[in-house]
Structure formats: structure tokens, C-alpha cells
Coordinates of N, CA, C and O in Angstrom, one line a residue:
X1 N 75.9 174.1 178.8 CA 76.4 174.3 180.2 C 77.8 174.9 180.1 O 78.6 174.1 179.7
X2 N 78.3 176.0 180.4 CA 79.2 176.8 180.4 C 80.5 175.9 182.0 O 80.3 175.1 182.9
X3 N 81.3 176.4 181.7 CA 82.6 175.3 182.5 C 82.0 176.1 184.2 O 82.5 175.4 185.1
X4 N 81.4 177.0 184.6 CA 81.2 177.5 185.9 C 80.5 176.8 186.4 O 80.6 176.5 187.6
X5 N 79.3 176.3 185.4 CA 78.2 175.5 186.1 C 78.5 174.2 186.4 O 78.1 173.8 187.5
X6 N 79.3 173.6 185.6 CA 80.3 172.5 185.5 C 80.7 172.2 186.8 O 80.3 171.4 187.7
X7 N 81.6 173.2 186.8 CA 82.1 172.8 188.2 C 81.6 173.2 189.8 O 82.1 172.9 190.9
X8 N 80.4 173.9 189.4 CA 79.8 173.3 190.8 C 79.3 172.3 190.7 O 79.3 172.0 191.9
X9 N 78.9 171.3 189.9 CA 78.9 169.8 190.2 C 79.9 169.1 190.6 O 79.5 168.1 191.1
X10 N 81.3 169.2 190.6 CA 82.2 168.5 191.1 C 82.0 168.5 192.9 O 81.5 169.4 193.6
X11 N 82.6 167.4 193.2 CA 82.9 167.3 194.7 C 84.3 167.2 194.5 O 84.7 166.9 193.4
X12 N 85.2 167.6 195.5 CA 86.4 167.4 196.1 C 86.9 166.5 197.3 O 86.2 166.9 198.3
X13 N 87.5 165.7 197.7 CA 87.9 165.3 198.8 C 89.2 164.7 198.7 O 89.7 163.9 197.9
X14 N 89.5 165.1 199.6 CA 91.1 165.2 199.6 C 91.8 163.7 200.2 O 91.5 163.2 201.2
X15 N 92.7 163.3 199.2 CA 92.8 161.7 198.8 C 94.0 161.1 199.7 O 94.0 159.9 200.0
X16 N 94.8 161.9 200.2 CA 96.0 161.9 200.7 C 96.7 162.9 201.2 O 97.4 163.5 200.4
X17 N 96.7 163.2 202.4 CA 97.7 164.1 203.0 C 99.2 164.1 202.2 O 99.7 165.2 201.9
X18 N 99.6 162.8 202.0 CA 101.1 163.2 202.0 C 101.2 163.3 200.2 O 102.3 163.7 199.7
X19 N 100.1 163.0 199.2 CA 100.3 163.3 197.9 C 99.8 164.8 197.6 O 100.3 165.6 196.9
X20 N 98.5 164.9 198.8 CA 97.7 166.3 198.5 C 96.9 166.0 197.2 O 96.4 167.0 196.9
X21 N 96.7 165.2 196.6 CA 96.0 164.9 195.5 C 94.2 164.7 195.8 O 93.8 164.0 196.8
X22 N 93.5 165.2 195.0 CA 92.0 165.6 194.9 C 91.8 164.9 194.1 O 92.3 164.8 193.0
X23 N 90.6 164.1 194.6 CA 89.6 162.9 193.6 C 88.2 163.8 193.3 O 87.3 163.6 194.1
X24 N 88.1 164.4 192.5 CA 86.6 164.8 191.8 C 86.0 163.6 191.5 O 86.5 162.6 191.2
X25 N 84.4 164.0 191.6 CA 83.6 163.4 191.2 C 82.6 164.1 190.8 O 82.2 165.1 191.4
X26 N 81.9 163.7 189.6 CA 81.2 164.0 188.9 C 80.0 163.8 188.5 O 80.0 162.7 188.0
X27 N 79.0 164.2 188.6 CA 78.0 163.8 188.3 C 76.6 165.3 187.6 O 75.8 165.9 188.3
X28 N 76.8 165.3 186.7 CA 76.0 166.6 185.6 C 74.8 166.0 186.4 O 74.5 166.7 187.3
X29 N 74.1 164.9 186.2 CA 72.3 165.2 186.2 C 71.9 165.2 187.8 O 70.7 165.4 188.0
X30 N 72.9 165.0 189.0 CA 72.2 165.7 189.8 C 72.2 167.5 190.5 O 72.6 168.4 189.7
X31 N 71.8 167.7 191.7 CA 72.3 169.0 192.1 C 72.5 168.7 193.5 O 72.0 167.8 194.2
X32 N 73.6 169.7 194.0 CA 74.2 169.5 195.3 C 73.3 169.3 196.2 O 72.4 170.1 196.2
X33 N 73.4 168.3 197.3 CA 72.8 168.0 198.2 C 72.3 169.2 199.4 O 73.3 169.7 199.9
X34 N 71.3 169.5 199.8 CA 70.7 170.7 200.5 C 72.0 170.4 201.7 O 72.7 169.3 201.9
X35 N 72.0 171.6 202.5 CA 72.9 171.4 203.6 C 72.4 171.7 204.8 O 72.1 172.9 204.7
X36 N 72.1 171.2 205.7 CA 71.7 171.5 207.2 C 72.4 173.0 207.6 O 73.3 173.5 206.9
X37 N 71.6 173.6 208.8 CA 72.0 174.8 209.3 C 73.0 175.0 209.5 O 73.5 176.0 209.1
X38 N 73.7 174.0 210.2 CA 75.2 173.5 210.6 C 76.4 173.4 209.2 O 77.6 173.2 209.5
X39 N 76.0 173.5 208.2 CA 76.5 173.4 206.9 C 76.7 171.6 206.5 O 76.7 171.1 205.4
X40 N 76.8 171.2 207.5 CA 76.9 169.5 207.2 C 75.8 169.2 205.7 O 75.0 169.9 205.1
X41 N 76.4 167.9 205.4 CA 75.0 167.4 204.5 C 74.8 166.3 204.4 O 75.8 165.5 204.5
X42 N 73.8 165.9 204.1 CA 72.7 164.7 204.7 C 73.6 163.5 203.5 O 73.9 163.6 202.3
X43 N 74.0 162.2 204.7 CA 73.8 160.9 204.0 C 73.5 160.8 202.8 O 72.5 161.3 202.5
X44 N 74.1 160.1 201.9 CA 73.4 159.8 200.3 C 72.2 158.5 200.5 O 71.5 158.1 199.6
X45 N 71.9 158.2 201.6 CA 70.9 157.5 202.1 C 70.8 156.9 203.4 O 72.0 156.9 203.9
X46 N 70.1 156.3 204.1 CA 69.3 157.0 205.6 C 70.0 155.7 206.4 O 70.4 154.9 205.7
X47 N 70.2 155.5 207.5 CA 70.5 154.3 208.2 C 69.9 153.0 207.8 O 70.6 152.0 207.5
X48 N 68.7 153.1 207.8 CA 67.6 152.1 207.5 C 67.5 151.5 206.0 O 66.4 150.9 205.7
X49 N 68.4 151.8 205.1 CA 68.4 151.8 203.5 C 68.9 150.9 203.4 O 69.7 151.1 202.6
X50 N 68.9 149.4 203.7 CA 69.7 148.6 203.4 C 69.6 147.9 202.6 O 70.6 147.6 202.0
X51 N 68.2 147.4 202.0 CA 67.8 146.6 201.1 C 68.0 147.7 199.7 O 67.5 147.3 198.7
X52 N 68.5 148.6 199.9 CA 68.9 150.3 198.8 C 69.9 148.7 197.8 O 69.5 148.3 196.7
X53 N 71.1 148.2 198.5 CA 72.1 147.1 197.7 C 71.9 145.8 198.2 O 72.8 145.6 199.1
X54 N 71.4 145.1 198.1 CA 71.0 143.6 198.8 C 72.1 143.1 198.8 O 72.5 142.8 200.0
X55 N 73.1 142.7 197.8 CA 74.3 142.1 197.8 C 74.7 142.6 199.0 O 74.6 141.7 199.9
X56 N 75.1 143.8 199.4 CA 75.7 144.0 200.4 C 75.1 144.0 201.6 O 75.9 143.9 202.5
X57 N 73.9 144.0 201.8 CA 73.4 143.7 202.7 C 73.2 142.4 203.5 O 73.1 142.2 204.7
X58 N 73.2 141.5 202.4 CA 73.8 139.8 202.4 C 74.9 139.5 203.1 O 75.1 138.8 204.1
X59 N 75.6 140.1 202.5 CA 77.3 139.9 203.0 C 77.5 141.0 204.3 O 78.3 140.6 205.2
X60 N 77.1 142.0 204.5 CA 77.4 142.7 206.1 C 76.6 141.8 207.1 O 77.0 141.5 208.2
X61 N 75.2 141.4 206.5 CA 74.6 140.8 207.7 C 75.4 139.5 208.2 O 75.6 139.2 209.4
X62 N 75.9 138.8 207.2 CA 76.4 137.1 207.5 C 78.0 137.5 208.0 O 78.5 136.8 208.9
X63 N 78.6 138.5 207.6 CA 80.1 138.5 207.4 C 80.3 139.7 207.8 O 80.4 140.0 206.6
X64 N 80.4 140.8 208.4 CA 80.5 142.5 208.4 C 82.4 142.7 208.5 O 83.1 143.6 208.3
X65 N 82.6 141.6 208.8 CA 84.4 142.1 208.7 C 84.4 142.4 207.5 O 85.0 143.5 207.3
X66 N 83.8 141.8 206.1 CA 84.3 142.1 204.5 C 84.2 143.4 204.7 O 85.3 143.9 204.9
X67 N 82.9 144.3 204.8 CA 82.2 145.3 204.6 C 83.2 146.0 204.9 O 83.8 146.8 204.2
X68 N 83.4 145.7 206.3 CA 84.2 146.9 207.6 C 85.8 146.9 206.4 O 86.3 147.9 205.9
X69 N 86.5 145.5 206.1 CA 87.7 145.4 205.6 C 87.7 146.9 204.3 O 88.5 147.8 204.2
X70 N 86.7 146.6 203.4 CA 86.6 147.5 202.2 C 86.0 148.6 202.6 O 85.9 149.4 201.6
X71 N 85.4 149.0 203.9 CA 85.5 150.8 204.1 C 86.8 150.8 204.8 O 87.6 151.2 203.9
X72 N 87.4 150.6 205.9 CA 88.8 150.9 206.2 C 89.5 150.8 205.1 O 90.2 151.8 204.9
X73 N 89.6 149.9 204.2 CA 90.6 150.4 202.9 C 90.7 151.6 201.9 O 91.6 152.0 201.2
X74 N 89.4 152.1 202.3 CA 89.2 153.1 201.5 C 89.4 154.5 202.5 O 89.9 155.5 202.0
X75 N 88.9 154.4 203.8 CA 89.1 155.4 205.1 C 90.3 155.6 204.7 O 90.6 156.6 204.1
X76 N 91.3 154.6 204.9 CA 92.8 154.6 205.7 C 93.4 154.8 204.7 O 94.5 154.3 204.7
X77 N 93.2 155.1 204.0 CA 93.8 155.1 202.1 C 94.9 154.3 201.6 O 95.9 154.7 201.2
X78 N 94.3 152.8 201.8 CA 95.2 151.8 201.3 C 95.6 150.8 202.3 O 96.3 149.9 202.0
X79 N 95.0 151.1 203.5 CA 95.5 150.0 204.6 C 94.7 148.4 204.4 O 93.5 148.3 204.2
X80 N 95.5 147.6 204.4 CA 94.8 146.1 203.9 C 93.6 146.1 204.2 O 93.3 146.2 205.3
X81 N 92.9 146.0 203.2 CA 91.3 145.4 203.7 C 91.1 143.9 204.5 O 90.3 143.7 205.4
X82 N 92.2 142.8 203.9 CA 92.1 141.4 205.0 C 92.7 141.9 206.1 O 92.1 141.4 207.1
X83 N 93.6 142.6 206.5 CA 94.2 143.1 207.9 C 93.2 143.5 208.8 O 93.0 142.9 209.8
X84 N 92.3 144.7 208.4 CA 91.2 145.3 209.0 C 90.1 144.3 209.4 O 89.6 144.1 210.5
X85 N 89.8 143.9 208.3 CA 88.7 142.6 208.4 C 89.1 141.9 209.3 O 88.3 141.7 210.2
X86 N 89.9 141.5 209.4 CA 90.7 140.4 210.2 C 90.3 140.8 211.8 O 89.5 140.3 212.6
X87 N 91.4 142.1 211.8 CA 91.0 142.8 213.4 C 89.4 142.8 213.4 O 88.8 141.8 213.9
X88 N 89.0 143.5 213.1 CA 87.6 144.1 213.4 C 86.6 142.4 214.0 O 85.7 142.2 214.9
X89 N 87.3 141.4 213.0 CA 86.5 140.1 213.3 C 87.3 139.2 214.8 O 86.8 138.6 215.7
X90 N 88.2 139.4 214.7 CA 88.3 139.1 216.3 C 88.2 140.4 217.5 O 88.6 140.3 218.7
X91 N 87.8 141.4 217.0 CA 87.3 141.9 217.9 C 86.0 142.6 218.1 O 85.7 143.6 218.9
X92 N 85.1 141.9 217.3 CA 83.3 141.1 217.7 C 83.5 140.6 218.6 O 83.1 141.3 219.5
X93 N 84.4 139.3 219.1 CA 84.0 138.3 220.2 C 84.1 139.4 221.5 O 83.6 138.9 222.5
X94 N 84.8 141.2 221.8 CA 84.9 141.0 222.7 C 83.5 142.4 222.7 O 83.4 143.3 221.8
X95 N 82.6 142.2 224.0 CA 81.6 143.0 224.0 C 82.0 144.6 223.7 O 83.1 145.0 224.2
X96 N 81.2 145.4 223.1 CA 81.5 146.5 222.4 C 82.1 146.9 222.0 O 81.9 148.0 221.3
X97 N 83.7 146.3 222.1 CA 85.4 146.6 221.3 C 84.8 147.0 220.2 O 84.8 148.2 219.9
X98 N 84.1 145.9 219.2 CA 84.0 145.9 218.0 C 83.2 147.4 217.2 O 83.4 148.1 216.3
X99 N 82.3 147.4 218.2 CA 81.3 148.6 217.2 C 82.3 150.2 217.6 O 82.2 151.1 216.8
X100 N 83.1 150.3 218.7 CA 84.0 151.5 219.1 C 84.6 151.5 218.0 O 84.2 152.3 217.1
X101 N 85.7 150.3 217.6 CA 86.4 150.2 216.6 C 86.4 150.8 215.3 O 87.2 151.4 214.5
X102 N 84.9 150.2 215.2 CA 84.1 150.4 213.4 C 83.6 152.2 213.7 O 83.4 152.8 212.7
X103 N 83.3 152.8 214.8 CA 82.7 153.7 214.8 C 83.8 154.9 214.3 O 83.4 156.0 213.9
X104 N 85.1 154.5 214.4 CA 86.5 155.4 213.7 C 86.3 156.0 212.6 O 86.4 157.2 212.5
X105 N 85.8 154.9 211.6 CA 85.8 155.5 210.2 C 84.4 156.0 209.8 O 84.3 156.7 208.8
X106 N 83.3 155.6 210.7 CA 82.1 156.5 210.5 C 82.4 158.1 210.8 O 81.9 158.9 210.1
X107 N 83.3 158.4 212.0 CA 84.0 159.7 212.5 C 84.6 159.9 211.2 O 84.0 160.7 210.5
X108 N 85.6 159.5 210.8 CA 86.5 159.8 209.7 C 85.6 159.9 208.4 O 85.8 160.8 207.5
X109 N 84.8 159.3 208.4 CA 84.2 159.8 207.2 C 83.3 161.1 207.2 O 83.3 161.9 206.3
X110 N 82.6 161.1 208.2 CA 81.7 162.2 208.3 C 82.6 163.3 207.9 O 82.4 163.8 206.8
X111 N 83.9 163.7 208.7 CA 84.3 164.8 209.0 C 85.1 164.5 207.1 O 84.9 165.6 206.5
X112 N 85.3 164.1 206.8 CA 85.9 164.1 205.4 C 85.6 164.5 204.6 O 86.4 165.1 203.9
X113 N 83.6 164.4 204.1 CA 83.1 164.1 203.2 C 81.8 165.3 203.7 O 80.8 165.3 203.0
X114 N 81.9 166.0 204.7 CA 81.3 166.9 205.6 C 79.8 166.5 205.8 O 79.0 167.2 205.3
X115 N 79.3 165.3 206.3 CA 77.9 164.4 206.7 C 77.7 164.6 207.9 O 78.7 164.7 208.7
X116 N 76.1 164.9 208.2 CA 75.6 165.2 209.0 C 76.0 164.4 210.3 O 76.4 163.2 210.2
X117 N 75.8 165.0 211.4 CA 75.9 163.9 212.5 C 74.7 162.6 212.7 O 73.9 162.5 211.8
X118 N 74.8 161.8 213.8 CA 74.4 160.7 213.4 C 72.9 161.3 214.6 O 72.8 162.1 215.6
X119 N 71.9 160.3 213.9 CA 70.8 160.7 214.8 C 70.6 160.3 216.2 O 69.5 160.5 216.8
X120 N 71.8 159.6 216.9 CA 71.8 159.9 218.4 C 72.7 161.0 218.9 O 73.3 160.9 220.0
X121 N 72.6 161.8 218.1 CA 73.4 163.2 218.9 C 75.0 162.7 219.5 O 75.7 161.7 219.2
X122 N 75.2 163.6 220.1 CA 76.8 163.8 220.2 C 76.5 164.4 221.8 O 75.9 165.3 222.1
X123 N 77.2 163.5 222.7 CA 79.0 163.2 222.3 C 78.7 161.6 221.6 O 77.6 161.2 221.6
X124 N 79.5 161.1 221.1 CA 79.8 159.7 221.0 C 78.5 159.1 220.0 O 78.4 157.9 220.1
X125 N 77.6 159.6 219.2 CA 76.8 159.7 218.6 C 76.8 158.6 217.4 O 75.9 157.9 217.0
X126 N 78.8 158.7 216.8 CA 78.9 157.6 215.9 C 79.1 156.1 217.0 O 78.4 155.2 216.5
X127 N 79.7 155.7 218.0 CA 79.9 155.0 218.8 C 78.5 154.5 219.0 O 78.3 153.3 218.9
X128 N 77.6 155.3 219.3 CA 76.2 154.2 219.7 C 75.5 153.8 218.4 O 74.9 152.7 218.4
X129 N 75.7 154.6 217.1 CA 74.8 154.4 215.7 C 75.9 153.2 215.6 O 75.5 152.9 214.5
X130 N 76.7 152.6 215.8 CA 77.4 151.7 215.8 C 77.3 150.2 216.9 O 77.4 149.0 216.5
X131 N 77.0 150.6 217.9 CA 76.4 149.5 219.0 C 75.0 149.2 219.1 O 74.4 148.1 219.5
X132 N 74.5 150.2 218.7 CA 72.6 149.5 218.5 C 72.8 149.3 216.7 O 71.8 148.6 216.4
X133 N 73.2 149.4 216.1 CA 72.7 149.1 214.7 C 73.9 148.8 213.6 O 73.9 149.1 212.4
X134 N 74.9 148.1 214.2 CA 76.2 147.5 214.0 C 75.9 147.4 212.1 O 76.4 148.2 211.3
X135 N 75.3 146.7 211.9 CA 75.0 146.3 210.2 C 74.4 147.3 209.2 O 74.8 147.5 208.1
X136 N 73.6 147.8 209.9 CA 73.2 148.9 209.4 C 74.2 150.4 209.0 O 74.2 151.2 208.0
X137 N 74.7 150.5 210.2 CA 75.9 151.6 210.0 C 77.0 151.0 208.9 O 77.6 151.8 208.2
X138 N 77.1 150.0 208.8 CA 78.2 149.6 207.8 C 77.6 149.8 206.5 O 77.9 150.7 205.8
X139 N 76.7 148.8 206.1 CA 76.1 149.1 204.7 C 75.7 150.8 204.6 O 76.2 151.3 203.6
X140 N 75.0 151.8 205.5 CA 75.0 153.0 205.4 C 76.6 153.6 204.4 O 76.7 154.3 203.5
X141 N 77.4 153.1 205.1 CA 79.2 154.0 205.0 C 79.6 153.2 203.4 O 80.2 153.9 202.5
X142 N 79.2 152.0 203.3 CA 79.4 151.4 202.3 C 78.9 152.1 201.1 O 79.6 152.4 200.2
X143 N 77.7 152.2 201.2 CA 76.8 153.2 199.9 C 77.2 154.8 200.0 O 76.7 155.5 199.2
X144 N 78.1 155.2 200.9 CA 78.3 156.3 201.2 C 79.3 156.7 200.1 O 79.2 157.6 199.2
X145 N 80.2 156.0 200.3 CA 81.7 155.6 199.5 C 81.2 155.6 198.1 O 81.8 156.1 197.1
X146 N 80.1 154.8 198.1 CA 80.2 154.2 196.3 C 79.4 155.7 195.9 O 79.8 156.3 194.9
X147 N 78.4 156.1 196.5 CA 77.9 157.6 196.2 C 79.2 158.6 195.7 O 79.4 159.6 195.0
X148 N 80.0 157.9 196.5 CA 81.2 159.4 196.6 C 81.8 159.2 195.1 O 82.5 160.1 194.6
X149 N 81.5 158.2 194.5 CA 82.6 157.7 193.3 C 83.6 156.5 193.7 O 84.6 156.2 193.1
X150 N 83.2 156.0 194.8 CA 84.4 155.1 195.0 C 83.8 153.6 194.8 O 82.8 153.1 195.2
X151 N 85.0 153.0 193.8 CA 84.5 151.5 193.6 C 84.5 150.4 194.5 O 85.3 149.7 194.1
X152 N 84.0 149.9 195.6 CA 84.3 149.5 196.8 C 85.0 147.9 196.4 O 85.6 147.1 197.3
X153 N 84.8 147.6 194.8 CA 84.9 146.3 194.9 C 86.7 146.1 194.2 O 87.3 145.0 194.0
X154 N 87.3 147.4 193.8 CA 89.1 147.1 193.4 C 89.7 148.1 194.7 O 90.8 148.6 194.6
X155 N 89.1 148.4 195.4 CA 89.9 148.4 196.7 C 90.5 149.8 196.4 O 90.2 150.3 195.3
X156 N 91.6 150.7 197.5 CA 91.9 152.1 197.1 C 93.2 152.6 195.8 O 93.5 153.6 195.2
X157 N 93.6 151.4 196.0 CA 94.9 151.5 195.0 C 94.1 151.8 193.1 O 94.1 152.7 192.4
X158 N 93.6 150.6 193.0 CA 93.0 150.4 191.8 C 91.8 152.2 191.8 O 91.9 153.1 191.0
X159 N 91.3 152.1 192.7 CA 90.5 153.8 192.5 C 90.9 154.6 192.0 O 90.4 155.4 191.2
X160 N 92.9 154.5 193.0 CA 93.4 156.1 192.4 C 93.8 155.6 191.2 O 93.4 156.4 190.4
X161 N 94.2 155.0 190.8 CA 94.7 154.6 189.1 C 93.3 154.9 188.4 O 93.4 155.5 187.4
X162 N 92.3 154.6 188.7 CA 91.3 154.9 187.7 C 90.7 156.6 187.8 O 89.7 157.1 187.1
X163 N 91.7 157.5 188.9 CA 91.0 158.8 188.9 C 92.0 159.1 188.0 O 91.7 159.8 187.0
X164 N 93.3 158.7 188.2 CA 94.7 159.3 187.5 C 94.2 159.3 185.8 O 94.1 160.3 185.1
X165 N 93.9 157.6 185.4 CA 93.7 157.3 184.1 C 92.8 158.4 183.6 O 93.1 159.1 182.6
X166 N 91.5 158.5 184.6 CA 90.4 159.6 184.0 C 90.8 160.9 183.3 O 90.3 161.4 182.3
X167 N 91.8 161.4 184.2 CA 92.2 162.7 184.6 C 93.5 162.8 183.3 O 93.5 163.8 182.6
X168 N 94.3 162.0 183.2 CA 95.0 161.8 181.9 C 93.8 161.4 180.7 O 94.2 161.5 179.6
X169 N 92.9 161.2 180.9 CA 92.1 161.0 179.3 C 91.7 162.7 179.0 O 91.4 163.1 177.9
X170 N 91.9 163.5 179.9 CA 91.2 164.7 179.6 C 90.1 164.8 179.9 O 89.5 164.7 178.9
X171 N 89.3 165.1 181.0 CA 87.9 165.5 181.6 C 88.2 166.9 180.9 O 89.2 167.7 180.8
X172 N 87.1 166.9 180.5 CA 86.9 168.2 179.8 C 86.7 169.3 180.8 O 86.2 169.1 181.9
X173 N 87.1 170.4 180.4 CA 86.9 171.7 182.0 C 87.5 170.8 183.3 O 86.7 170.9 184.2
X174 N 88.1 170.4 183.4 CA 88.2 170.2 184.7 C 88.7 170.9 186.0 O 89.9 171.3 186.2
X175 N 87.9 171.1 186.7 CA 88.7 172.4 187.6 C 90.4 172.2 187.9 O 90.9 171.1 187.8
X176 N 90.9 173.3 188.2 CA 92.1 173.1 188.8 C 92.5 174.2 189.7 O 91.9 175.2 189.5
X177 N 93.5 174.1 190.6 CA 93.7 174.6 192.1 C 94.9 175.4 191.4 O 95.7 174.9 190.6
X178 N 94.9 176.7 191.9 CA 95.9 177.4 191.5 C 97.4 176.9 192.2 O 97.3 177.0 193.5
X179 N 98.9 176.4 191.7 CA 99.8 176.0 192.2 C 99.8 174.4 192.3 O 100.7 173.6 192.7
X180 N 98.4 174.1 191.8 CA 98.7 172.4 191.3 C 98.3 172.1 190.1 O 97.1 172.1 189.6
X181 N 99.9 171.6 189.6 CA 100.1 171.2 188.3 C 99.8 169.7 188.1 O 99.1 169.6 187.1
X182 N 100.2 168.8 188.6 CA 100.3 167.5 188.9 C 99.7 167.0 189.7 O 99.4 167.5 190.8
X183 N 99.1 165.3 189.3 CA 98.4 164.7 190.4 C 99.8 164.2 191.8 O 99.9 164.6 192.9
X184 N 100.5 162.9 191.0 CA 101.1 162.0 191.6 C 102.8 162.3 190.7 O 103.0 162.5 189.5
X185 N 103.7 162.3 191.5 CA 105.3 161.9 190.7 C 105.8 160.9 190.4 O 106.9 160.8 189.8

């Protein structure tokens, strides 16, 4: 496999505005995900996939602040996971606050990671896949993340050390962006 083919397997997404630093991910034995008309592309797995990770499905069903805590940590790149958790679980008690809330980082991720819209259409499309199917949307974003390369269980600090570490071991061919030399200073 020659370094062109190579790197159309990588993904890009962009880690931090204020570092500008790019987390690749890798993966040789699949191929890029087909893309809708719209260019979007389809979920790494369907709303209804839940039993896809049981553990997590255990713990979103009984607890969904954890879940919601460790996607906002990874959304917000670095914002406390018990802070979020925290919010998100006092604001369950109040009718719908809660799923508006959670429905942020489903928006933020879509548009990040370029995922199709949600199958109640638009406007507001992540906001209801959020109020009718509150647990489900979470484990969906959950497996979304760990698809992406991201470890959901050392949180976003420990990730970028482990893309940095990667990337100092020498990824062989690894692409690079003309005018960036450096990850982090």
C-alpha cells in the first residue's frame, strides 16, 4: 500500500481551536464510510444499537449523567466530566431542560465529525432524538466518539497525550498539512 492510499484512510478532526492541532485516526482494514447526497455520513451505528456495548448501556440506562459527563468531556475538549454530569443530573428533575441540554453536543458533534442529521428531520431534529429517546441518543454519541478513536474511559486530556505519544513514536507516512510543523508548545 503506497503512502496515498494510506492516507485516505486517515480521518481528521480538528482538536482545538486555540492549539489547531489534528487528531488522526486510523484504521487500514476498513473503507470510508459511503456519504449521503448531502455529503454528511452515516453514524458508526443506528439509534437503536444499544446492546452494540452493554456496559454502557447498563450505566446510561441506570445513570446517563456518567455517559452525558464523558461525551461533554470529550465535546468541550476538556470541560470536567463530574461538572457536566453533575449539571445535566440536576437538570433531569426539570421537564425537558435536560434532553435540550444533552441535545448541544449531539449538534456539536454532528457538525464536527460531518454525521448525518437525525431521523426526525430538522429544525430541532437533535432536540427531539433527544426527548423521545433520551438513553439511546447518549449511548448512540458514546460509540460515536470511541468509533472516532477516542478512549471514553481516560477522559480528553489523557487522549491528547496518547495522540501526541503516537505521533512522537513515528506513525509511519503520516500525513501532514503544509505550514504545520508541530503538534502542541
Amino acid at each position: 500500500m503506497d503512502s496515498s492510499e494510506r492516507n485516505a484512510n486517515w480521518k481528521f478532526t480538528p482538536a482545538s481551536s486555540v492549539t489547531a492541532q489534528l487528531i488522526p485516526h486510523f484504521d487500514a482494514s476498513s473503507t470510508p464510510p459511503p456519504e449521503n447526497p448531502d455529503g454528511s455520513v452515516p453514524w458508526s451505528s443506528g439509534l437503536f444499537d444499544c446492546g452494540a456495548d452493554v456496559k454502557n448501556c447498563c450505566i446510561t440506562m441506570w445513570c446517563p449523567c456518567i455517559t452525558f459527563g464523558q461525551i461533554s468531556e470529550i465535546m468541550n475538549e476538556g470541560t470536567s466530566c463530574v461538572s457536566q454530569g453533575a449539571i445535566y443530573a440536576l437538570l433531569m428533575f426539570l421537564p425537558g431542560i435536560g434532553c435540550i441540554f444533552s441535545a448541544g453536543n449531539r449538534l456539536c458533534m454532528r457538525q464536527r465529525f460531518g454525521l448525518e442529521e437525525s431521523p426526525c428531520g430538522e429544525p430541532c431534529g437533535d432536540c427531539r432524538v433527544h426527548c423521545l429517546c433520551e438513553q439511546c441518543a447518549l449511548c448512540q454519541e458514546y460509540r460515536e466518539l470511541k468509533s472516532q478513536g477516542f478512549d471514553m474511559n481516560i477522559g480528553w486530556q489523557a487522549n491528547m497525550e496518547k495522540q501526541i505519544l503516537a505521533a512522537a513514536a513515528g506513525v509511519e507516512d503520516a500525513p501532514t498539512l503544509e505550514g504545520m510543523t508541530r503538534l502542541i508548545e
